[in-house]
Coordinates of C-alpha atoms in Angstrom, one line a residue:
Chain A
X1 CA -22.3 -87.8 18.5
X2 CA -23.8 -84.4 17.0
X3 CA -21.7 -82.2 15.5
X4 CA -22.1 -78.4 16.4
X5 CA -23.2 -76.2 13.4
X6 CA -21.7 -73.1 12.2
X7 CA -22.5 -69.8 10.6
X8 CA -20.3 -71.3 7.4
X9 CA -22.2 -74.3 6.8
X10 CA -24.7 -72.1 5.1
X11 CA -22.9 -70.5 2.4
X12 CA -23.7 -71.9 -0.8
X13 CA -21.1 -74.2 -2.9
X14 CA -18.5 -73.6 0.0
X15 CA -17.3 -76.9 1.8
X16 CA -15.4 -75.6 4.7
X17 CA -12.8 -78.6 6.2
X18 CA -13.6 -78.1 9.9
X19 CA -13.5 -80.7 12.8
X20 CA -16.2 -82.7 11.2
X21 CA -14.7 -83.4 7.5
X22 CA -11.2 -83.7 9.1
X23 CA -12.7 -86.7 11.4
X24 CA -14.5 -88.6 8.6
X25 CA -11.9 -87.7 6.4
X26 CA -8.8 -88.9 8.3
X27 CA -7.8 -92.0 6.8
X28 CA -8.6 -90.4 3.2
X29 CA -6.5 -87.5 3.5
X30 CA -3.6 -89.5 5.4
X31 CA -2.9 -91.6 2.0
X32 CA -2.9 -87.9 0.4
X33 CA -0.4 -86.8 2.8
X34 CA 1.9 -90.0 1.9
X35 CA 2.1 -88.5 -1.3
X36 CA 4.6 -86.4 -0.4
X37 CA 7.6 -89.3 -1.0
X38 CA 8.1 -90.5 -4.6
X39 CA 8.3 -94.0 -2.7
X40 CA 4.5 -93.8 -1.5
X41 CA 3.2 -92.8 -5.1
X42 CA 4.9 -95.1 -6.7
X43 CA 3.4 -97.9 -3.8
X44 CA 0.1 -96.4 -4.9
X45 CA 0.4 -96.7 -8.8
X46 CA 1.9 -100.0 -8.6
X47 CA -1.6 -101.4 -6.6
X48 CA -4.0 -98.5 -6.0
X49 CA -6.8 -101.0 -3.8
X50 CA -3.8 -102.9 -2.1
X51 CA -2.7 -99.3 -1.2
X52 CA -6.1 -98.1 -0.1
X53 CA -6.8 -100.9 2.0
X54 CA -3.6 -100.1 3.7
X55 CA -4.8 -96.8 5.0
X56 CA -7.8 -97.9 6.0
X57 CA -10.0 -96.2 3.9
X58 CA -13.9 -97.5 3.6
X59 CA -15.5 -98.5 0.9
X60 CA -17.3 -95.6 -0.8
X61 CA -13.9 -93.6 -0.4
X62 CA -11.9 -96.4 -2.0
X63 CA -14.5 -96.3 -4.9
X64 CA -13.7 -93.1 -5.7
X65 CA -9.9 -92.8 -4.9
X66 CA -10.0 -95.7 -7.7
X67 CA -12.1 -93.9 -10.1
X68 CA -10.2 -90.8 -9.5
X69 CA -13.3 -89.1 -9.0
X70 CA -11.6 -85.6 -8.0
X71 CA -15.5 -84.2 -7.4
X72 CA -16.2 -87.5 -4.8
X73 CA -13.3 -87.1 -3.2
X74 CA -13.7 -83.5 -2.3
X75 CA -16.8 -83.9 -1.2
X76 CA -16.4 -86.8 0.6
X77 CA -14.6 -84.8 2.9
X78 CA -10.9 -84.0 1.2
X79 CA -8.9 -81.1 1.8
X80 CA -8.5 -79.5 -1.3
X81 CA -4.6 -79.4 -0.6
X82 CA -4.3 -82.5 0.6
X83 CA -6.5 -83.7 -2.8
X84 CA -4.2 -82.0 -4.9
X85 CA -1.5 -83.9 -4.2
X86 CA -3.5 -86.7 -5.7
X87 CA -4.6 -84.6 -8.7
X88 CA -2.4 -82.3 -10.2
X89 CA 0.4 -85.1 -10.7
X90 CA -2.7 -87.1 -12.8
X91 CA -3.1 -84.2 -14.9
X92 CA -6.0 -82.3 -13.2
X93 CA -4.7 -78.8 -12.1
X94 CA -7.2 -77.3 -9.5
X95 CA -8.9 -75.2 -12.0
X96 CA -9.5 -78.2 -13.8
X97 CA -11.4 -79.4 -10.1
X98 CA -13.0 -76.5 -9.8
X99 CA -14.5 -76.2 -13.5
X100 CA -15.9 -79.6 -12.9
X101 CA -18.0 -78.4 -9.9
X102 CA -19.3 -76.1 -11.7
X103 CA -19.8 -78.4 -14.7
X104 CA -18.1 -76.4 -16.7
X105 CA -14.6 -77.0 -18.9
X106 CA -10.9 -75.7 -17.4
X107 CA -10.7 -73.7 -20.4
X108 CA -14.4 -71.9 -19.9
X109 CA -13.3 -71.9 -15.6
X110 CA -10.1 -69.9 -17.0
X111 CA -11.9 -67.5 -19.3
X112 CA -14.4 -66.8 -16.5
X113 CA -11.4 -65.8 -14.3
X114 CA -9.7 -63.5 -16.9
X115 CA -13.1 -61.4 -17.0
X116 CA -11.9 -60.2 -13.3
X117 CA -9.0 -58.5 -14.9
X118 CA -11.3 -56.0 -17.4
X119 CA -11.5 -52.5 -16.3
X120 CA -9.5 -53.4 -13.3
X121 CA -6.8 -51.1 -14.0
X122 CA -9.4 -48.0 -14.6
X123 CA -11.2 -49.5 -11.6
X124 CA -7.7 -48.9 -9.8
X125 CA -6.7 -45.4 -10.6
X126 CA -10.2 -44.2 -9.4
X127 CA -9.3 -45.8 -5.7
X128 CA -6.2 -43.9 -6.2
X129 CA -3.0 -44.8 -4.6
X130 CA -2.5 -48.0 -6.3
X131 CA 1.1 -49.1 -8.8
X132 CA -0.8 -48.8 -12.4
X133 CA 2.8 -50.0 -13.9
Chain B
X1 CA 18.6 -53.7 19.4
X2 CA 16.6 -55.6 16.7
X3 CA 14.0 -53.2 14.9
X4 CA 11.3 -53.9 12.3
X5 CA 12.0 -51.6 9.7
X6 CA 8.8 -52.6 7.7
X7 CA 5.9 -55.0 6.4
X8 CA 5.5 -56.6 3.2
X9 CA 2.1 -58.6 2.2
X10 CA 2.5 -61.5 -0.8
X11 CA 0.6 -64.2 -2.6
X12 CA 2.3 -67.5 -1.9
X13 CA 0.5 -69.7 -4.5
X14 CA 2.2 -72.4 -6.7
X15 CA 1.5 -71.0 -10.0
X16 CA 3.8 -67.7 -9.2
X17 CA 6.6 -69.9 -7.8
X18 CA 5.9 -71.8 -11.5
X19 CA 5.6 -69.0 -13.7
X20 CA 9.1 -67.8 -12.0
X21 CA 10.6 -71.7 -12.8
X22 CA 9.7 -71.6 -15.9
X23 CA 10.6 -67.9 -16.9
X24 CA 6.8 -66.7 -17.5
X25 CA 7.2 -63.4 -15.8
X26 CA 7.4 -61.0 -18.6
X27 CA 4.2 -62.9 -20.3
X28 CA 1.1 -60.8 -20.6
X29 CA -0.6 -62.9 -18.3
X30 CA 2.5 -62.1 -15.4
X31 CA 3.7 -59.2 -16.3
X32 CA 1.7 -56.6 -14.4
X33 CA 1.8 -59.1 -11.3
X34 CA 5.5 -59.2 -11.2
X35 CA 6.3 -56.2 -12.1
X36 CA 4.3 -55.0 -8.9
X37 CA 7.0 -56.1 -7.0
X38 CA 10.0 -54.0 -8.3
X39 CA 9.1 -50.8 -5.6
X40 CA 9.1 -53.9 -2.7
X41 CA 12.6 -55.4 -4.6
X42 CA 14.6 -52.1 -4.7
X43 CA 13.4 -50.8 -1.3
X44 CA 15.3 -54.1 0.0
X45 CA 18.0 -54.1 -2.3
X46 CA 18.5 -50.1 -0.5
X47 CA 17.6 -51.1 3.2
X48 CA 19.3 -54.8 3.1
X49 CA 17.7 -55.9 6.2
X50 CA 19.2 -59.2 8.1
X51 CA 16.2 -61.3 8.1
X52 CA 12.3 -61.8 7.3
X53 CA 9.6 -63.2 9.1
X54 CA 7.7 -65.0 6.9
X55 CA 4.2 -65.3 8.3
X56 CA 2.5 -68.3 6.3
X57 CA 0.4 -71.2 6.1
X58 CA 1.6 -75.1 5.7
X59 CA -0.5 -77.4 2.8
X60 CA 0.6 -80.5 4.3
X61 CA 3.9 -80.3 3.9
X62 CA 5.5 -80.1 7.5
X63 CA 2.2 -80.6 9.5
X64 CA 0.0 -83.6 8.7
X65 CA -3.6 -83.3 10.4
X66 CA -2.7 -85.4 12.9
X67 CA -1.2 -82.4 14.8
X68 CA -2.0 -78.9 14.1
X69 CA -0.6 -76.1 15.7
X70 CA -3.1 -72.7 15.8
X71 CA 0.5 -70.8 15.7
X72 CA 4.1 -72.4 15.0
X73 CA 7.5 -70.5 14.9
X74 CA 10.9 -72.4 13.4
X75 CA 13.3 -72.3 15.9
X76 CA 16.3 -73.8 14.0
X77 CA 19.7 -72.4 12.3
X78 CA 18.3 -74.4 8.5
X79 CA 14.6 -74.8 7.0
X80 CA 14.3 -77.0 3.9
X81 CA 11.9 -77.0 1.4
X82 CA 11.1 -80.7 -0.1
X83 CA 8.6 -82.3 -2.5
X84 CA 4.5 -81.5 -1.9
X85 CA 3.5 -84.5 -3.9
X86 CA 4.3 -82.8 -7.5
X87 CA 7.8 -83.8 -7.8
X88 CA 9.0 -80.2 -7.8
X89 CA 12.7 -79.6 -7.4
X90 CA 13.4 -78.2 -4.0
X91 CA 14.8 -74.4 -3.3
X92 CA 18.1 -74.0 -1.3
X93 CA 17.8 -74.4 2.0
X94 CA 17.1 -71.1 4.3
X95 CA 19.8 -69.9 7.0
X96 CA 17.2 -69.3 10.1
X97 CA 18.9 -67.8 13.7
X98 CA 18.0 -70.1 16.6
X99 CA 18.7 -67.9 19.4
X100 CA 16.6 -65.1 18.0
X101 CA 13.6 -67.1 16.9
X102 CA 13.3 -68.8 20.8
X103 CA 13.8 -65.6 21.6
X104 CA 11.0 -64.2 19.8
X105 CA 9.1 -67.8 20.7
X106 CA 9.6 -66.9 24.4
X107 CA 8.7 -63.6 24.6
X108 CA 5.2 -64.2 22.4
X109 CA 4.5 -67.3 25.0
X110 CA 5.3 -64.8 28.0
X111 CA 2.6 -62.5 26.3
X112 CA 0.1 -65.6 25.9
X113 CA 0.9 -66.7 22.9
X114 CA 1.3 -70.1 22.9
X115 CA 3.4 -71.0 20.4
X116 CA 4.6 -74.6 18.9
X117 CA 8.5 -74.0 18.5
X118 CA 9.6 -76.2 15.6
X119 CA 13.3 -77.7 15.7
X120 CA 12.7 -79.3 12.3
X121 CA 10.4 -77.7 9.9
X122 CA 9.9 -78.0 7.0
X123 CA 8.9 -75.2 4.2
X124 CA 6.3 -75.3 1.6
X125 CA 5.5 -73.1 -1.1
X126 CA 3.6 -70.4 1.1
X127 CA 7.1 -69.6 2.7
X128 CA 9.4 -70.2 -0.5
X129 CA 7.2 -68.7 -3.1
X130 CA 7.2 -65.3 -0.9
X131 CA 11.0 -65.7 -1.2
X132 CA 11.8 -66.3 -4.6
X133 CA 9.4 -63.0 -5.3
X134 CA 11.3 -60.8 -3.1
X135 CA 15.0 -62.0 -3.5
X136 CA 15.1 -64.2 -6.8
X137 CA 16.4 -67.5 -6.6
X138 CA 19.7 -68.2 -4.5
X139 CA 22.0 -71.5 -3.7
X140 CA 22.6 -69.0 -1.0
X141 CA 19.6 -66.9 0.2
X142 CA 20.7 -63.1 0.8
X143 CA 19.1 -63.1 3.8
X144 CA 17.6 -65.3 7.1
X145 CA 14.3 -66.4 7.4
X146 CA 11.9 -67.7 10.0
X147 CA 8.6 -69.5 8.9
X148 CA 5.9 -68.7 11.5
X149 CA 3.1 -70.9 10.4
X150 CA -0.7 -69.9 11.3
X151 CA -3.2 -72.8 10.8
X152 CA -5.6 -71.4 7.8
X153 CA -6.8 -75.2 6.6
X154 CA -8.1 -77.2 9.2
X155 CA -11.0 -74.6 11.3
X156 CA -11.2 -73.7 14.0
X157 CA -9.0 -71.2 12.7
X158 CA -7.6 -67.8 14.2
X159 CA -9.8 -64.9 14.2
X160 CA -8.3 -62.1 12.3
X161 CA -8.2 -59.9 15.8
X162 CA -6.4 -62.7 17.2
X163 CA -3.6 -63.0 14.7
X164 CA -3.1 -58.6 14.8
X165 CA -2.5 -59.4 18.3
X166 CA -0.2 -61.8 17.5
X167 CA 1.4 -58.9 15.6
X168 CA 1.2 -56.6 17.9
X169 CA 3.1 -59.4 20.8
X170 CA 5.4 -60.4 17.3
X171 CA 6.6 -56.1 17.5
X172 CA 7.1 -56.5 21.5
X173 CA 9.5 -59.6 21.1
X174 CA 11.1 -59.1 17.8
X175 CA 12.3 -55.3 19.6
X176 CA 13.4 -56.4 23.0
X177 CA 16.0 -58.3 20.9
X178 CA 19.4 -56.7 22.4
X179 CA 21.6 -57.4 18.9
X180 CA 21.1 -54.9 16.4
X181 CA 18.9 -56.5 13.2
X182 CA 16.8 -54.9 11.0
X183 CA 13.9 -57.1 10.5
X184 CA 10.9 -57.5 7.7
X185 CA 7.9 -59.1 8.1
X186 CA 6.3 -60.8 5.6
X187 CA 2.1 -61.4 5.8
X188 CA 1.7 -64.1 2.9
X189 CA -1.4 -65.9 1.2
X190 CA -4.6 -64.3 -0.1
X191 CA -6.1 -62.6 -1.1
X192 CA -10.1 -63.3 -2.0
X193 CA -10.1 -67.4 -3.5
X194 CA -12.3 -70.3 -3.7
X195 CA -10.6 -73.6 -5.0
X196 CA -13.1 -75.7 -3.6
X197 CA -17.1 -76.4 -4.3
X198 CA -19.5 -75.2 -6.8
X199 CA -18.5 -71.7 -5.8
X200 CA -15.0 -72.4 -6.9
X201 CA -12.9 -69.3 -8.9
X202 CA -14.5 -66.8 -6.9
X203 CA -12.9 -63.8 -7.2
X204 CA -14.0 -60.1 -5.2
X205 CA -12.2 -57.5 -6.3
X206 CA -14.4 -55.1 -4.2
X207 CA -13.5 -56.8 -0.8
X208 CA -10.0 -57.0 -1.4
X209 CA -9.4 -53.5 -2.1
X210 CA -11.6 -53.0 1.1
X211 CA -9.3 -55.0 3.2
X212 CA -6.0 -53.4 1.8
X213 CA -7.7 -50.0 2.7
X214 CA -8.3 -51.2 6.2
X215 CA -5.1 -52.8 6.8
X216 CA -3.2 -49.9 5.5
X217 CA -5.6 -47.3 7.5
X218 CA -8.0 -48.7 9.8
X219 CA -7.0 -52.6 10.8
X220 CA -10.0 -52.6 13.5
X221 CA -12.1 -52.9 10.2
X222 CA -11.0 -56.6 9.6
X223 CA -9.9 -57.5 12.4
X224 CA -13.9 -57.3 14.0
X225 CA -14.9 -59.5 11.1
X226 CA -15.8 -63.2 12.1
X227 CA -14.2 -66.0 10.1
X228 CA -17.5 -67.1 8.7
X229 CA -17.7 -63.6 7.2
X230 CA -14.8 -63.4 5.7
X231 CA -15.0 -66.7 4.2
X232 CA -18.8 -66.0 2.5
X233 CA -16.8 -62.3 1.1
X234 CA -13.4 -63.8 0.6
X235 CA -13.4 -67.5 -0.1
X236 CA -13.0 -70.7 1.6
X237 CA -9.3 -70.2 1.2
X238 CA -9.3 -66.7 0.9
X239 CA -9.3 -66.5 5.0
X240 CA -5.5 -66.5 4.3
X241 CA -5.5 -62.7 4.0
X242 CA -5.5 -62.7 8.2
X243 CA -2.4 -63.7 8.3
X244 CA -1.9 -59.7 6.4
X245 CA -3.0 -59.3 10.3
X246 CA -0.1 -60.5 12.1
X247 CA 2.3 -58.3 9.9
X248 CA 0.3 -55.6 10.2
X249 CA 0.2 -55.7 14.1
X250 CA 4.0 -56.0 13.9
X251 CA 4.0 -52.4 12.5
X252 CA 2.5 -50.3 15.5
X253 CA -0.7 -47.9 15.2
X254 CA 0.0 -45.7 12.2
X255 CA 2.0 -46.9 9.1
X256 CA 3.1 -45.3 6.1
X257 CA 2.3 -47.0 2.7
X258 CA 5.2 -46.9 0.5
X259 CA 3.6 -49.0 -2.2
X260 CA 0.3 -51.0 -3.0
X261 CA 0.0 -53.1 -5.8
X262 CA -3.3 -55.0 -7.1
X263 CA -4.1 -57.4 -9.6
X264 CA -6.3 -60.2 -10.6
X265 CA -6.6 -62.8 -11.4
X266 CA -3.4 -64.8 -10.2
X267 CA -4.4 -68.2 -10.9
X268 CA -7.2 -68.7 -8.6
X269 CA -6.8 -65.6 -6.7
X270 CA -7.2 -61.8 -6.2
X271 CA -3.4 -60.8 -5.3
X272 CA -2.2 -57.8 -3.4
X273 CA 1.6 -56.5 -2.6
X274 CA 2.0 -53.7 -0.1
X275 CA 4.7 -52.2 1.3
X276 CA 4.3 -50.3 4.9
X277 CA 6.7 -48.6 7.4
X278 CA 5.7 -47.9 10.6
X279 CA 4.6 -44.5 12.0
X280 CA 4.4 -44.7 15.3

């Protein structure tokens, strides 16, 4: 089995869920999915590894979905929507995911963010055209 | 007969359906954001059209991976909204218009669009989020609504020509509609984000403005760019912003731009509002 590259796969720190990560991913992002009922997450708190082994996942995946390693997840193969589901309930926004990819904290991830907004209104009216409030 | 009177682009992220829930929209950090949206919010309040399009992408709400459709249109008289996994407390139901939306399904599929026609959908926070922006927060929504849903997560994805053709097919069917309707479009999601990888909270201001430019003025601009492009420019999730396409092919050759709106950062994301008529 060989799995066709694309143009994508070569932009740095970028992890794009194609047909590939969707496949090995399946059974990982399936339990995700069930998180959509109340009933399911409460299944899953009351015996994470009984719940795990229910949806098939192997064993490296089931490590991680029982360390809640966010980062191992995602790169395990994860859609970052369907990992959220998982996360942001236990606390971990996906700021909070993305500042520990970067090995930075959610805080420094945030303030890193607000720099986009200096000068952006003076950026603005130069364009011209644009609502300036 | 049924006539799109204009196009509307929105983000449709969590945190703004949030910061409306828990009153945040006056806050410095919302303020300028929301209050980008007042031109958009009296210019429907004056036109009062009879129902919005709302072109979106699911999270894993109503499509699993199992199945997912390039291009979905509802094709019911009710859409709910329901729980993502964070326990949220779902919106009113929307009043959709079944004989109009297999309408419009039948006309795109007679022009090669393929579409899956949905008798049960249900809708996440890229449709509702778009609505509580525009029209506030209802029991009874002001207005009917049809989530078309365009497959933005799980690649191979659209090309951005391919969903302003869908547009430009969405114009064809929503105006050989014989009952008299004044229609909105609405292109949701966007604009330039990463929320994934070491590359996460990307942000490019210069690319975003670029694209509002072209969709405004010159929409063969992004609509030649490849997906891998606008991925490395815009984000892993960014890609969103061609689904801006599919409104913006609604519109015809030449629109007029009422209003255009940027700001940044919106959570994660660069976020634009514009409002366009067509101009023949």
């Amino acid at each position: 089995m060989n799995w066709q590259e694309h143009e994508y796969d070569n932009i740095p720190g970028s992890y794009v869920f194609d047909g590939k990560r969707a496949h090995s991913a399946y059974a990982l992002n399936k339990l995700f999915y069930s998180f959509n009922e109340e009933s399911c997450r409460r299944d899953f708190d009351a015996d994470p590894a009984a719940y795990c082994d229910k949806f098939g996942l192997n064993e490296e995946q089931k490590k991680l979905v029982l360390n809640q390693d966010f980062l191992g997840v995602l790169r395990s193969g994860a859609n970052i929507y369907y990992m959220a589901k998982f996360a942001i309930p236990r606390g971990m926004s996906v700021q909070d995911a993305g500042a520990a990819f970067q090995g930075i904290t959610g805080d420094e991830f945030r303030e890193k963010l607000l720099e986009k907004r200096e000068g952006l209104e003076e950026r603005l009216e130069k364009e011209g055209g644009y609502w300036n409030g | 007969m049924a006539e799109i009177i204009g196009g509307i682009t929105t983000s449709h992220i969590p945190a703004v359906g949030n910061a409306i829930t828990d009153g945040l929209t006056q806050e410095h950090y919302w303020k300028r954001f929301f209050d980008g949206y007042k031109p958009v919010k009296a210019w429907l309040e004056e036109k009062q059209p009879d129902l919005v399009i709302v072109v979106y992408n699911d999270h894993g709400l109503n499509f699993f991976l199992d199945k997912v459709p390039t291009f979905a249109i509802g094709c019911a008289d009710k859409y709910e909204n329901a729980d993502e996994g964070w326990g949220l407390k779902p919106t009113a139901p929307f009043d959709g218009d079944a004989p109009f939306s297999w309408h419009v399904a039948e006309s795109l599929i007679n022009q090669e669009f393929d579409m899956c026609t949905c008798q049960e959908m249900l809708v996440d926070h890229g449709f509702v989020n778009p609505m509580r922006v525009l029209f506030g927060d209802h029991e009874e929504w002001p207005i009917k609504a049809i989530p078309l849903a365009v497959n933005t997560v799980q690649h191979p994805l659209p090309s951005a020509r391919r969903c302003f053709k869908l547009g430009q097919a969405l114009k064809v069917a929503v105006e050989s509609y014989p009952e008299d309707m004044k229609v909105v479009i609405a292109g949701t999601g966007g604009m330039s984000h990463q929320l994934q990888g070491e590359r996460a909270g990307m942000i490019n201001v210069d690319y975003d403005l670029a694209c509002i430019e072209s969709i405004i003025n010159n929409p063969e601009w992004f609509a030649d760019q490849s997906n891998s492009h606008i991925i490395e420019q815009a984000g892993t999730e960014g890609i969103e912003t061609i689904m801006w396409m599919v409104m913006r092919g609604a519109l015809g050759e030449k629109v007029n731009c009422l209003h255009k709106h940027y700001h940044a950062p919106i959570s994660n994301t660069g976020a634009g509002v514009l409002l366009l008529e067509g101009a023949g």
